[in-house]
mmCIF file of C-alpha atoms in Angstrom:
data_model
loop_
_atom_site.group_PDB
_atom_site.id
_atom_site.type_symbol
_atom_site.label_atom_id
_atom_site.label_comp_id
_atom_site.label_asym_id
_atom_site.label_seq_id
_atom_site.Cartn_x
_atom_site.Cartn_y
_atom_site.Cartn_z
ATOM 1 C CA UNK A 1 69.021 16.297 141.098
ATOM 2 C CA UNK A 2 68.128 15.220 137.411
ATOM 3 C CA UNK A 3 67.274 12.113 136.251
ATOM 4 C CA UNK A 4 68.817 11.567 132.412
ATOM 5 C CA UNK A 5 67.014 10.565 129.746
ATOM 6 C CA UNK A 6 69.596 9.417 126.976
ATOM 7 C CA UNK A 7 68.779 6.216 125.634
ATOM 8 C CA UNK A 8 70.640 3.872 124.589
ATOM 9 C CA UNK A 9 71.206 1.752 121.342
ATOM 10 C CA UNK A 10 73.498 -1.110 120.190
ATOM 11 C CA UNK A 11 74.031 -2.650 123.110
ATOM 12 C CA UNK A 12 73.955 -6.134 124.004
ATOM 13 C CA UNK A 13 72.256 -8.257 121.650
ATOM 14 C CA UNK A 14 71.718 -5.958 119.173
ATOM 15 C CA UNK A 15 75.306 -5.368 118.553
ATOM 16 C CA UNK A 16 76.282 -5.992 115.097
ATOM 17 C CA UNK A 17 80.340 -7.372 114.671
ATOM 18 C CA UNK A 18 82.481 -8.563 112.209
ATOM 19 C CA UNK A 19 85.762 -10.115 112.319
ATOM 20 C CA UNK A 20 86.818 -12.926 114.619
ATOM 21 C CA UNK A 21 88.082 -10.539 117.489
ATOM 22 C CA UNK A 22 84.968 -8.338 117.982
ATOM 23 C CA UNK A 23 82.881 -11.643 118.285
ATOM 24 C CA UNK A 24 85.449 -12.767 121.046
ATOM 25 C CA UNK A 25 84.912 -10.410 122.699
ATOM 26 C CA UNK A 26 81.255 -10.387 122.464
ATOM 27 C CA UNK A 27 81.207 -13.648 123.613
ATOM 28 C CA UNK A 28 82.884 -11.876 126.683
ATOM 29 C CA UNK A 29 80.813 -9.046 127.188
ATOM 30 C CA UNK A 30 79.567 -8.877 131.140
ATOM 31 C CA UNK A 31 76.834 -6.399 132.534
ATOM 32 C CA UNK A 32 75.834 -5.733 136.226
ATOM 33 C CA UNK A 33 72.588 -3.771 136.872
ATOM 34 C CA UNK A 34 71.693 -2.113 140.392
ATOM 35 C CA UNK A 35 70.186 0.473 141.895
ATOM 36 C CA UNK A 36 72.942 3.334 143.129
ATOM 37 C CA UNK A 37 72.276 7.237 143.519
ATOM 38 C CA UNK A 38 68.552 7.189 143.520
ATOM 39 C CA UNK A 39 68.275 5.696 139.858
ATOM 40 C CA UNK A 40 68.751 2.485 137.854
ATOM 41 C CA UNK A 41 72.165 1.888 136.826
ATOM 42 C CA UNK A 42 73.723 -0.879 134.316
ATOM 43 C CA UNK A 43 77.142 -1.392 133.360
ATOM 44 C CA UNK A 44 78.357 -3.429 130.392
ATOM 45 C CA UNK A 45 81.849 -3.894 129.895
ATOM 46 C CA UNK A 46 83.615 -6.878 126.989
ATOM 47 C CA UNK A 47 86.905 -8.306 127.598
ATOM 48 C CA UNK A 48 88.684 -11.005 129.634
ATOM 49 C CA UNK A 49 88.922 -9.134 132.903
ATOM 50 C CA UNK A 50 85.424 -7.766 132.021
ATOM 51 C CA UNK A 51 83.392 -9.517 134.915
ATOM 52 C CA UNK A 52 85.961 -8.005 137.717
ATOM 53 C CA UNK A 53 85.848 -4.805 135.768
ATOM 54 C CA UNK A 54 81.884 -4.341 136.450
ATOM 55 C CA UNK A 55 81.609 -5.487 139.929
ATOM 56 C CA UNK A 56 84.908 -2.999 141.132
ATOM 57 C CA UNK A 57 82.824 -0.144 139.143
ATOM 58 C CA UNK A 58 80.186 -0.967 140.978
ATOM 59 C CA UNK A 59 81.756 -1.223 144.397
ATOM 60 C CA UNK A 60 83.462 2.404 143.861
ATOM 61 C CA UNK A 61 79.774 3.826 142.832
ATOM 62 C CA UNK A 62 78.208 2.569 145.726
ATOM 63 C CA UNK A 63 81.273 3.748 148.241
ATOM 64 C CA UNK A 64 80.667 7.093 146.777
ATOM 65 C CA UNK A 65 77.514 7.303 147.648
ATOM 66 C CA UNK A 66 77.472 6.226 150.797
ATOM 67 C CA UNK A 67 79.717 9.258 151.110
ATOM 68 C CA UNK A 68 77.606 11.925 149.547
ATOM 69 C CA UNK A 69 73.915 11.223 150.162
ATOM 70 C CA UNK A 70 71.936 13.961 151.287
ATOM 71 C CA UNK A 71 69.273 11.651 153.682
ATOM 72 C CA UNK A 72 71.644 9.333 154.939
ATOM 73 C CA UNK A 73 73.392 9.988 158.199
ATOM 74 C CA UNK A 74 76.382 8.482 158.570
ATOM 75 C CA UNK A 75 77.569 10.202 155.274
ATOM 76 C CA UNK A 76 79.918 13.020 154.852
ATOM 77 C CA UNK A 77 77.532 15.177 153.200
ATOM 78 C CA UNK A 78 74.960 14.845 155.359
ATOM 79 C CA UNK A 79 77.103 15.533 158.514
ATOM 80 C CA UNK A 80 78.523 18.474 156.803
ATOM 81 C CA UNK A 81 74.864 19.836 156.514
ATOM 82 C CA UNK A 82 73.635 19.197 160.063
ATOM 83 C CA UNK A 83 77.494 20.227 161.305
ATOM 84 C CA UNK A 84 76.152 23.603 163.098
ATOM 85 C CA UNK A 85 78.772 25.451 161.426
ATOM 86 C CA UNK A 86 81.269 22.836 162.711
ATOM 87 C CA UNK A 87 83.824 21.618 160.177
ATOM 88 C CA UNK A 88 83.807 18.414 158.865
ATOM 89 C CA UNK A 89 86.831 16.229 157.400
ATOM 90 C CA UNK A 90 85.973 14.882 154.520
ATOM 91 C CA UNK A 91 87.656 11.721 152.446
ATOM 92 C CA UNK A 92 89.405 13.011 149.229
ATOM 93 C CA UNK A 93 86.789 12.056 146.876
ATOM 94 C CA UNK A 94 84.435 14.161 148.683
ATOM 95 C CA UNK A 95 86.942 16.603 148.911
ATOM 96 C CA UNK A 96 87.555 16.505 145.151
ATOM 97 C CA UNK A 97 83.777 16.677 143.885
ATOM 98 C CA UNK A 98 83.047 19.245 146.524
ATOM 99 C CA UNK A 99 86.021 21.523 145.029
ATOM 100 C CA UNK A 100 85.183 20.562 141.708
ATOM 101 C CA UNK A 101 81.292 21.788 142.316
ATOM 102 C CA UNK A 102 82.503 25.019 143.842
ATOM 103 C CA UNK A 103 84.754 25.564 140.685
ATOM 104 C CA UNK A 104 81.944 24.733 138.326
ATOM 105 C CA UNK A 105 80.222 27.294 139.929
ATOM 106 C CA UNK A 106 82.013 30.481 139.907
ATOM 107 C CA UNK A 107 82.859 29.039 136.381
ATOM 108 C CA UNK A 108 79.414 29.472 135.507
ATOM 109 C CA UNK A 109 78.837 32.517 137.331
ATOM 110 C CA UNK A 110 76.873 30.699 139.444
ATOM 111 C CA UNK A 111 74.261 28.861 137.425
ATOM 112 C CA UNK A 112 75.332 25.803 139.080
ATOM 113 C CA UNK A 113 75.035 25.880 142.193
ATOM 114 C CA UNK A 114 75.772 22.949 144.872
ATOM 115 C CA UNK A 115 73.993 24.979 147.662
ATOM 116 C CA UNK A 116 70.151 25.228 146.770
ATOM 117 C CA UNK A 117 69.256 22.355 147.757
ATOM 118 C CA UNK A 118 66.999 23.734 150.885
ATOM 119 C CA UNK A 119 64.994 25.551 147.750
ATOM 120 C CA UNK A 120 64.797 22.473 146.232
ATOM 121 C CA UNK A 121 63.432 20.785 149.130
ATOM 122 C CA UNK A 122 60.535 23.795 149.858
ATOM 123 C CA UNK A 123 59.429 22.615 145.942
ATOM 124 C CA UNK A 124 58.986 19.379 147.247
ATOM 125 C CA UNK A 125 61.173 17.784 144.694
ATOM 126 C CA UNK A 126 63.332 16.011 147.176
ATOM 127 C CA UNK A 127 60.443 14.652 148.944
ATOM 128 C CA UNK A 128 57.741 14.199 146.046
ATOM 129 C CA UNK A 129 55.401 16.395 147.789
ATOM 130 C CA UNK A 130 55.280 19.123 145.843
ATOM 131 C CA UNK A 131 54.107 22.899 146.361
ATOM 132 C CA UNK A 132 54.426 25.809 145.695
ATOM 133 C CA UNK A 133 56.169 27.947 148.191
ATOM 134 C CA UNK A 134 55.106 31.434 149.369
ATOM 135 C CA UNK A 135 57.532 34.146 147.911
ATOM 136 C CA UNK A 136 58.745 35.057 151.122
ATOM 137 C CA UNK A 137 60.023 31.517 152.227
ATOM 138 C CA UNK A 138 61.324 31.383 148.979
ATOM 139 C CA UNK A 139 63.380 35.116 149.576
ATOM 140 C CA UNK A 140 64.300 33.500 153.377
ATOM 141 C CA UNK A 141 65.800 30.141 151.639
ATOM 142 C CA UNK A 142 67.806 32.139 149.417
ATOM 143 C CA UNK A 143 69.783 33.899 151.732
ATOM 144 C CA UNK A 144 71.434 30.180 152.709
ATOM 145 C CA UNK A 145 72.117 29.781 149.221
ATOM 146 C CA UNK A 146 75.697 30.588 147.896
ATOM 147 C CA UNK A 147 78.300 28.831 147.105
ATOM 148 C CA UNK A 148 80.937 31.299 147.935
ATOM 149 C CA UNK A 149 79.277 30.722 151.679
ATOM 150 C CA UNK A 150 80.987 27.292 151.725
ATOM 151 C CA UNK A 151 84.628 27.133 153.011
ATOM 152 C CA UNK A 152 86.511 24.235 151.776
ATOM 153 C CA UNK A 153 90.191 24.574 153.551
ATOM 154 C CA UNK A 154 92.287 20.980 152.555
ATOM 155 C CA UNK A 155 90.080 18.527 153.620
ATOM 156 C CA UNK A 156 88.005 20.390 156.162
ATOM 157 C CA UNK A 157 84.058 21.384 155.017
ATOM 158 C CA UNK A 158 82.728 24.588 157.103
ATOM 159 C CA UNK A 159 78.936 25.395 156.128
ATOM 160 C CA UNK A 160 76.991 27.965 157.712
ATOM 161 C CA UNK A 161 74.136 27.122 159.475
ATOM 162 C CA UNK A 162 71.550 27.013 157.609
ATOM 163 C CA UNK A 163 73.492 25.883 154.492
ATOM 164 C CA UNK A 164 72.892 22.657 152.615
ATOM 165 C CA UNK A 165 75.308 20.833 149.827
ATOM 166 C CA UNK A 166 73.960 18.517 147.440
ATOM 167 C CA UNK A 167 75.946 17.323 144.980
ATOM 168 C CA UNK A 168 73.405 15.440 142.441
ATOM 169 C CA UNK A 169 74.542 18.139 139.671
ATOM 170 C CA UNK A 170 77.989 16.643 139.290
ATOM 171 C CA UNK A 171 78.020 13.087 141.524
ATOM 172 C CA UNK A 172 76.576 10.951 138.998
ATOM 173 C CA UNK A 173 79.199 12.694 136.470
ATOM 174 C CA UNK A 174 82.221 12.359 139.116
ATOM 175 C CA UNK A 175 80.993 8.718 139.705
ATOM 176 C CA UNK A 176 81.114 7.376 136.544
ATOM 177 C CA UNK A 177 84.599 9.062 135.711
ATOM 178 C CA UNK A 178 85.932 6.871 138.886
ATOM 179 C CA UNK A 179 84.254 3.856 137.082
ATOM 180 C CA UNK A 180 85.259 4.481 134.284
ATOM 181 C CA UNK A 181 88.587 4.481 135.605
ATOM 182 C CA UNK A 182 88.068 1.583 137.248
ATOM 183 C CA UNK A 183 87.339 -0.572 134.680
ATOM 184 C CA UNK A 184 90.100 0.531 132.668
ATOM 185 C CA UNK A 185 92.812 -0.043 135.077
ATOM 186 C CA UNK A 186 91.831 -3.744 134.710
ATOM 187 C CA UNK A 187 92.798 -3.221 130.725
ATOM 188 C CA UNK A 188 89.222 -3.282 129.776
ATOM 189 C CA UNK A 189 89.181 -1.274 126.872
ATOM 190 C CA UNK A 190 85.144 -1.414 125.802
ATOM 191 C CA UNK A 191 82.644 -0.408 127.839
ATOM 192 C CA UNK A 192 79.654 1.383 128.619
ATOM 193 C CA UNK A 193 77.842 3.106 131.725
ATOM 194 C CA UNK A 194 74.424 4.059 131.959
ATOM 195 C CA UNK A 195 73.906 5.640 135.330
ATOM 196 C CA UNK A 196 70.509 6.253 135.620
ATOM 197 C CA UNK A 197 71.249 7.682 131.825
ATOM 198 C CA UNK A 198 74.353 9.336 133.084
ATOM 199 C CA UNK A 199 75.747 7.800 129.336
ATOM 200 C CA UNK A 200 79.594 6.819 129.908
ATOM 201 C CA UNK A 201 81.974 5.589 127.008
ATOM 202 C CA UNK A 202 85.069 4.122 127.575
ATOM 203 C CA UNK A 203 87.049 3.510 124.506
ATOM 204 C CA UNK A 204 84.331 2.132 121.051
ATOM 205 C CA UNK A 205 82.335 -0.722 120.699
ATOM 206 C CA UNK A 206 84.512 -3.992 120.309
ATOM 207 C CA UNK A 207 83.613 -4.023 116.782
ATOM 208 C CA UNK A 208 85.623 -0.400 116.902
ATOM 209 C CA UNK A 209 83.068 1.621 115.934
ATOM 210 C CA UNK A 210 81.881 4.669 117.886
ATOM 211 C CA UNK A 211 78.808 3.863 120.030
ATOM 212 C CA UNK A 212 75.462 5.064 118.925
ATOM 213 C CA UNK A 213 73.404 6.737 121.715
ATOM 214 C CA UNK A 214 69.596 8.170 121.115
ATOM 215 C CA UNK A 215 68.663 11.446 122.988
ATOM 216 C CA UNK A 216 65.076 11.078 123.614
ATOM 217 C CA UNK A 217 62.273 12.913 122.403
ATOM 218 C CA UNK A 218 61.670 15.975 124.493
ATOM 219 C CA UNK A 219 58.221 15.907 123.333
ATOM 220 C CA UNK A 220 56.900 12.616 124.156
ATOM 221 C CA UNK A 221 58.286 8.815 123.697
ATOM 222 C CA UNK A 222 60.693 7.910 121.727
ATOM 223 C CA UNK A 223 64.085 9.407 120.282
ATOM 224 C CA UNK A 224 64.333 12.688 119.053
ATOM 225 C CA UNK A 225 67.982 11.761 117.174
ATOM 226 C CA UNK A 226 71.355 9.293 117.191
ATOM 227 C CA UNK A 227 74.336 10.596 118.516
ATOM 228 C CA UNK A 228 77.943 8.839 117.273
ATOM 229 C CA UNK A 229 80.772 9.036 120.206
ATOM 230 C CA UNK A 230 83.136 7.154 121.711
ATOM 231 C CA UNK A 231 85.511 7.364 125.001
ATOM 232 C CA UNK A 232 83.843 10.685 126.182
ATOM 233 C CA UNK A 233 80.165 10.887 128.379
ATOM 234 C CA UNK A 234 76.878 12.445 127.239
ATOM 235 C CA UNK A 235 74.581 13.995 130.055
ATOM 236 C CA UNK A 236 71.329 15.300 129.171
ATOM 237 C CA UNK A 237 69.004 18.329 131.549
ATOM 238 C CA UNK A 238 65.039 18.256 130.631
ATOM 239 C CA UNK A 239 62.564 19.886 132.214
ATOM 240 C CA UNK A 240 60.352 17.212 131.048
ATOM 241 C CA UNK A 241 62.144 14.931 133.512
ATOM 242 C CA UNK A 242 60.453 16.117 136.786
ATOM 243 C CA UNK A 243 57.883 18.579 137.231
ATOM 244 C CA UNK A 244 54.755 18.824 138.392
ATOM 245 C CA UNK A 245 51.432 21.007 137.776
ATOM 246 C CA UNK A 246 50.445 23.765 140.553
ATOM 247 C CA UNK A 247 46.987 24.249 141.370
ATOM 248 C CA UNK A 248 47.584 27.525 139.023
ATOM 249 C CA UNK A 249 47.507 25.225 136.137
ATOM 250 C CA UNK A 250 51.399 25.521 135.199
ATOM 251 C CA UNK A 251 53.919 23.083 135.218
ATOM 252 C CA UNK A 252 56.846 23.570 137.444
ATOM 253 C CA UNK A 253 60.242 21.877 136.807
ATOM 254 C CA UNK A 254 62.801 20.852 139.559
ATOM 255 C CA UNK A 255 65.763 22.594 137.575
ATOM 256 C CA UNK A 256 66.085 25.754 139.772
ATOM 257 C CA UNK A 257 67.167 29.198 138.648
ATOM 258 C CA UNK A 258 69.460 30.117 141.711
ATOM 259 C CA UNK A 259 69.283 33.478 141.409
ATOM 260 C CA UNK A 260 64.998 33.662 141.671
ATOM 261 C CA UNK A 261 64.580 30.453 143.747
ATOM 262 C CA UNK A 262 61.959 29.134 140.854
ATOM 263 C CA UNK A 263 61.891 26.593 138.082
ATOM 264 C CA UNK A 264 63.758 27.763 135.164
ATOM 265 C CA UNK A 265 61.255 29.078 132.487
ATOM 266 C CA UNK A 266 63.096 30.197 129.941
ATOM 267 C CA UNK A 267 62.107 28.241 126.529
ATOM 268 C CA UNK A 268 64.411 25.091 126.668
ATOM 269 C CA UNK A 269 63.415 21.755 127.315
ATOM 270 C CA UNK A 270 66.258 19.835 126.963
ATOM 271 C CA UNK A 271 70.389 20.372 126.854
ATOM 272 C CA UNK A 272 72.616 17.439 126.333
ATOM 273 C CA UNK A 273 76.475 18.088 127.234
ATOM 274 C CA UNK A 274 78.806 16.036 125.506
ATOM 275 C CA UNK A 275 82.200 16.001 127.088
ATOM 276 C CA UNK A 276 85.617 13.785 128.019
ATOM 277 C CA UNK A 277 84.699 13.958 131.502
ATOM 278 C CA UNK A 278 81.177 12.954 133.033
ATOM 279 C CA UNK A 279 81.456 15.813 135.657
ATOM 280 C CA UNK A 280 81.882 18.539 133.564
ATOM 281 C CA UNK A 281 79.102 17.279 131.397
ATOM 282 C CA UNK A 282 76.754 16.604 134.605
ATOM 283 C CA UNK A 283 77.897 20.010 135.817
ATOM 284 C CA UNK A 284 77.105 21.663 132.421
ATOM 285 C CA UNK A 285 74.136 19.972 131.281
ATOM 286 C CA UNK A 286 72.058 21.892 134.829
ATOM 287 C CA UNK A 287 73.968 24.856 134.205
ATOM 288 C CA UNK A 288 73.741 25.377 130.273
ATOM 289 C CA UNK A 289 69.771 24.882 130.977
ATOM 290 C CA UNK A 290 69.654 27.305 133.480
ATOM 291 C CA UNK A 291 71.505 30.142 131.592
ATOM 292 C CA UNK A 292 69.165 29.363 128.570
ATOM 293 C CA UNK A 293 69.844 29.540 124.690
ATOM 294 C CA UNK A 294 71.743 32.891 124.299
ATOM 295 C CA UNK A 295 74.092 32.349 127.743
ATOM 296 C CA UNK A 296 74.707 28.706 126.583
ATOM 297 C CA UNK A 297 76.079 29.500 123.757
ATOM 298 C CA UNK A 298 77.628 32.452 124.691
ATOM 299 C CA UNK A 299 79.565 29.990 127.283
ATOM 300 C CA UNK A 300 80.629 27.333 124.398
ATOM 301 C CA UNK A 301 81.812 29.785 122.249
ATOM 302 C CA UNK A 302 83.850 31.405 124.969
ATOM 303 C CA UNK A 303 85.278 27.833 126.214
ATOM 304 C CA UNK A 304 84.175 25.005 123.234
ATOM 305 C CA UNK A 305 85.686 22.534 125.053
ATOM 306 C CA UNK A 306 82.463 20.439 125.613
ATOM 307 C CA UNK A 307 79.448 19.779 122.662
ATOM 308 C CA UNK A 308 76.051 20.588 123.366
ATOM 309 C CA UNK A 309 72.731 20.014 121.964
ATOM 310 C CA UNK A 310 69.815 22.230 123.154
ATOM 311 C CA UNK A 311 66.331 22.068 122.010
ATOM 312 C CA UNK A 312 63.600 24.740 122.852
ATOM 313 C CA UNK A 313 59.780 24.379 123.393
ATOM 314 C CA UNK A 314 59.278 25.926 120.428
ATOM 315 C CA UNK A 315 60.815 22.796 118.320
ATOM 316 C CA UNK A 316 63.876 24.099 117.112
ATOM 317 C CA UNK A 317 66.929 22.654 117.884
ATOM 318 C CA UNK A 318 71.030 23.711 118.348
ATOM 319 C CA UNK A 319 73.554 21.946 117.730
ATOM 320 C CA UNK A 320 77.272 23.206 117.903
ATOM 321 C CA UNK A 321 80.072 22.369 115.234
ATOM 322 C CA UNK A 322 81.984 19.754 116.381
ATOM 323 C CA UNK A 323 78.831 17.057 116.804
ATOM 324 C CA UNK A 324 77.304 18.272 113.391
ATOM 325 C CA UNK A 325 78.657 15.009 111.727
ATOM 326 C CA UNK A 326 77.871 12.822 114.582
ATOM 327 C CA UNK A 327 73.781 13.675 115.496
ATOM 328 C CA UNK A 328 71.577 12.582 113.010
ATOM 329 C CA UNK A 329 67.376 13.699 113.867
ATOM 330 C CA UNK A 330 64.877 10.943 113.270
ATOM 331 C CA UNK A 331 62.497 10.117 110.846
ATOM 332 C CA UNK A 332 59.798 11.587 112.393
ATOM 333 C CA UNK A 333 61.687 15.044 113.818
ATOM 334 C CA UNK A 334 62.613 15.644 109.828
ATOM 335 C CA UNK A 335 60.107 18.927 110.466
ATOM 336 C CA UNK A 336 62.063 20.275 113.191
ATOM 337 C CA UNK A 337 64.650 23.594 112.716
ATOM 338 C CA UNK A 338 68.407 22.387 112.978
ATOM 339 C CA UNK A 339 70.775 24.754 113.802
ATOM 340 C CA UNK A 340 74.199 24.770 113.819
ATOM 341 C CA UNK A 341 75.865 26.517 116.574
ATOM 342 C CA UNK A 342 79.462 28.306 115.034
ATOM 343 C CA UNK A 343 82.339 29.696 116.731
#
């Protein structure tokens, strides 16, 4: 559903190392690029098993979607969605992210929410033809949207007819948690995953400091900040990312506000989730921008156990607590309001 936008920095060449074990392992560093869940991905991973690491992570990405695509027929998803109202039996990691999605969304009062993807669809965003649809197709779609429609009983998926999963707010997320573990059940102890900008950590850099990923620059090109982490994932929602301009003039974004069955217009541009786990910070980073400012951080305060950085179209930008010491603006966003979220 989104396509992320955190950039990286540090890796490869430009890492800096000292010592005689941080240059062995640079010396051992091994990266596999390819194309997986609609986006560019690249995986980089240092150590002796490293090379093995990469092309497993890669394998279980790929399985996964070949499982959950939306367009492609022989997956689960898809099956589940053109089922009739017939259940489907689904594999356990579609089970899994499908009961993880529905938990994520009653979590967040329903802000994320696995079912709209028929409203995404009338937009045009799934098919790059984009419209605007007439308010009562819009009021039709919606009554197929719900995710307490969708019974998930064990392994068996019952939809309604007429309802549609899509799981592109938490796959990437759920994906690169299974790589993740991949790669560290063959001891590999460094690595990084961009998936399509889906930023994973596992462990530091082999020099052992944390790894130093740029959020871009709402705005324009460029990097709005540097963010310090380690062993944890960063996931980042913009309404800059996809959008498109209506014959009214306006720009329309493909984050949806369930609830209306529009783009979400409600002053943010851009929310980055910072979390252990890459599907609660896929699942958060849609759902924190839908809620807005005020509900975001009225969430974090109420759980805190993710990080978040929001900025709005005004310029200003929030930050909560815990990251304060780790996110550092640019040179050229010296201008722009920081403000510190506080329990």
């Amino acid at each position: 559903m989104k396509r992320i936008t955190a950039i990286l920095m540090g890796i490869g060449i430009s890492l800096a190392f000292a010592g005689c074990t941080s240059q062995s392992l640079e010396g051992q560093q091994e990266q596999v690029n390819f194309f997986g869940m609609d986006t560019y991905m690249t995986i980089t991973a240092y150590g002796e098993d490293a090379g093995e690491a990469v092309e497993e992570a890669q394998a279980r990405i790929l399985k996964l979607e070949k499982e959950w695509s939306v367009t492609d027929e022989s997956s689960q998803i898809y099956q589940a969605n053109h089922s009739g109202g017939s259940p489907v039996t689904l594999s356990d990691d579609t089970r899994d992210v499908v009961s993880f999605a529905l938990e994520m969304a009653e979590k967040t009062g329903g802000a994320l929410e696995p079912t709209i993807y028929p409203v995404l669809e009338a937009w045009g965003f799934t098919t790059d033809e984009n419209r605007i649809p007439a308010p009562d197709e819009i009021q039709t779609l919606l009554e197929h949207v719900g995710y307490e429609q969708v019974s998930l009983s064990g392994n068996e998926l019952t939809l309604p007819e007429g309802v549609e999963l899509d799981l592109g707010a938490v796959g990437k997320g759920y994906a690169g948690d299974a790589a993740a573990e991949v790669i560290k059940e063959q001891g590999v102890t460094s690595a990084l995953l961009d998936l399509g900008g889906n930023i994973q950590a596992v462990g530091k850099r082999p020099d052992g400091t944390d790894w130093r990923i740029g959020i871009r620059n709402p705005f324009g090109d460029g990097q709005m900040g540097m963010l310090l982490a380690s062993d944890c994932a960063v996931v980042t929602s913009g309404s800059y990312e996809r959008y498109f301009v209506g014959e009214d003039g306006k720009e329309y974004t493909h984050i949806i506000d369930p609830e209306t069955g529009y783009p979400v217009d409600n002053g943010l541009v851009s929310v980055s989730i910072i979390a252990e786990e890459g599907k609660v910070a896929d699942a958060l980073s849609t759902s924190m921008f839908v809620k807005g400012l005020e509900g975001a951080e009225e969430y974090w305060k109420e759980h805190q156990d993710f990080e978040m950085i929001a900025v709005t179209e005004d310029g200003d930008i929030y930050v909560t607590e815990g990251i304060e010491d780790q996110f550092t603006l640019g040179d050229s966003f010296g201008n722009m309001e920081l403000h510190i979220i506080t329990s």
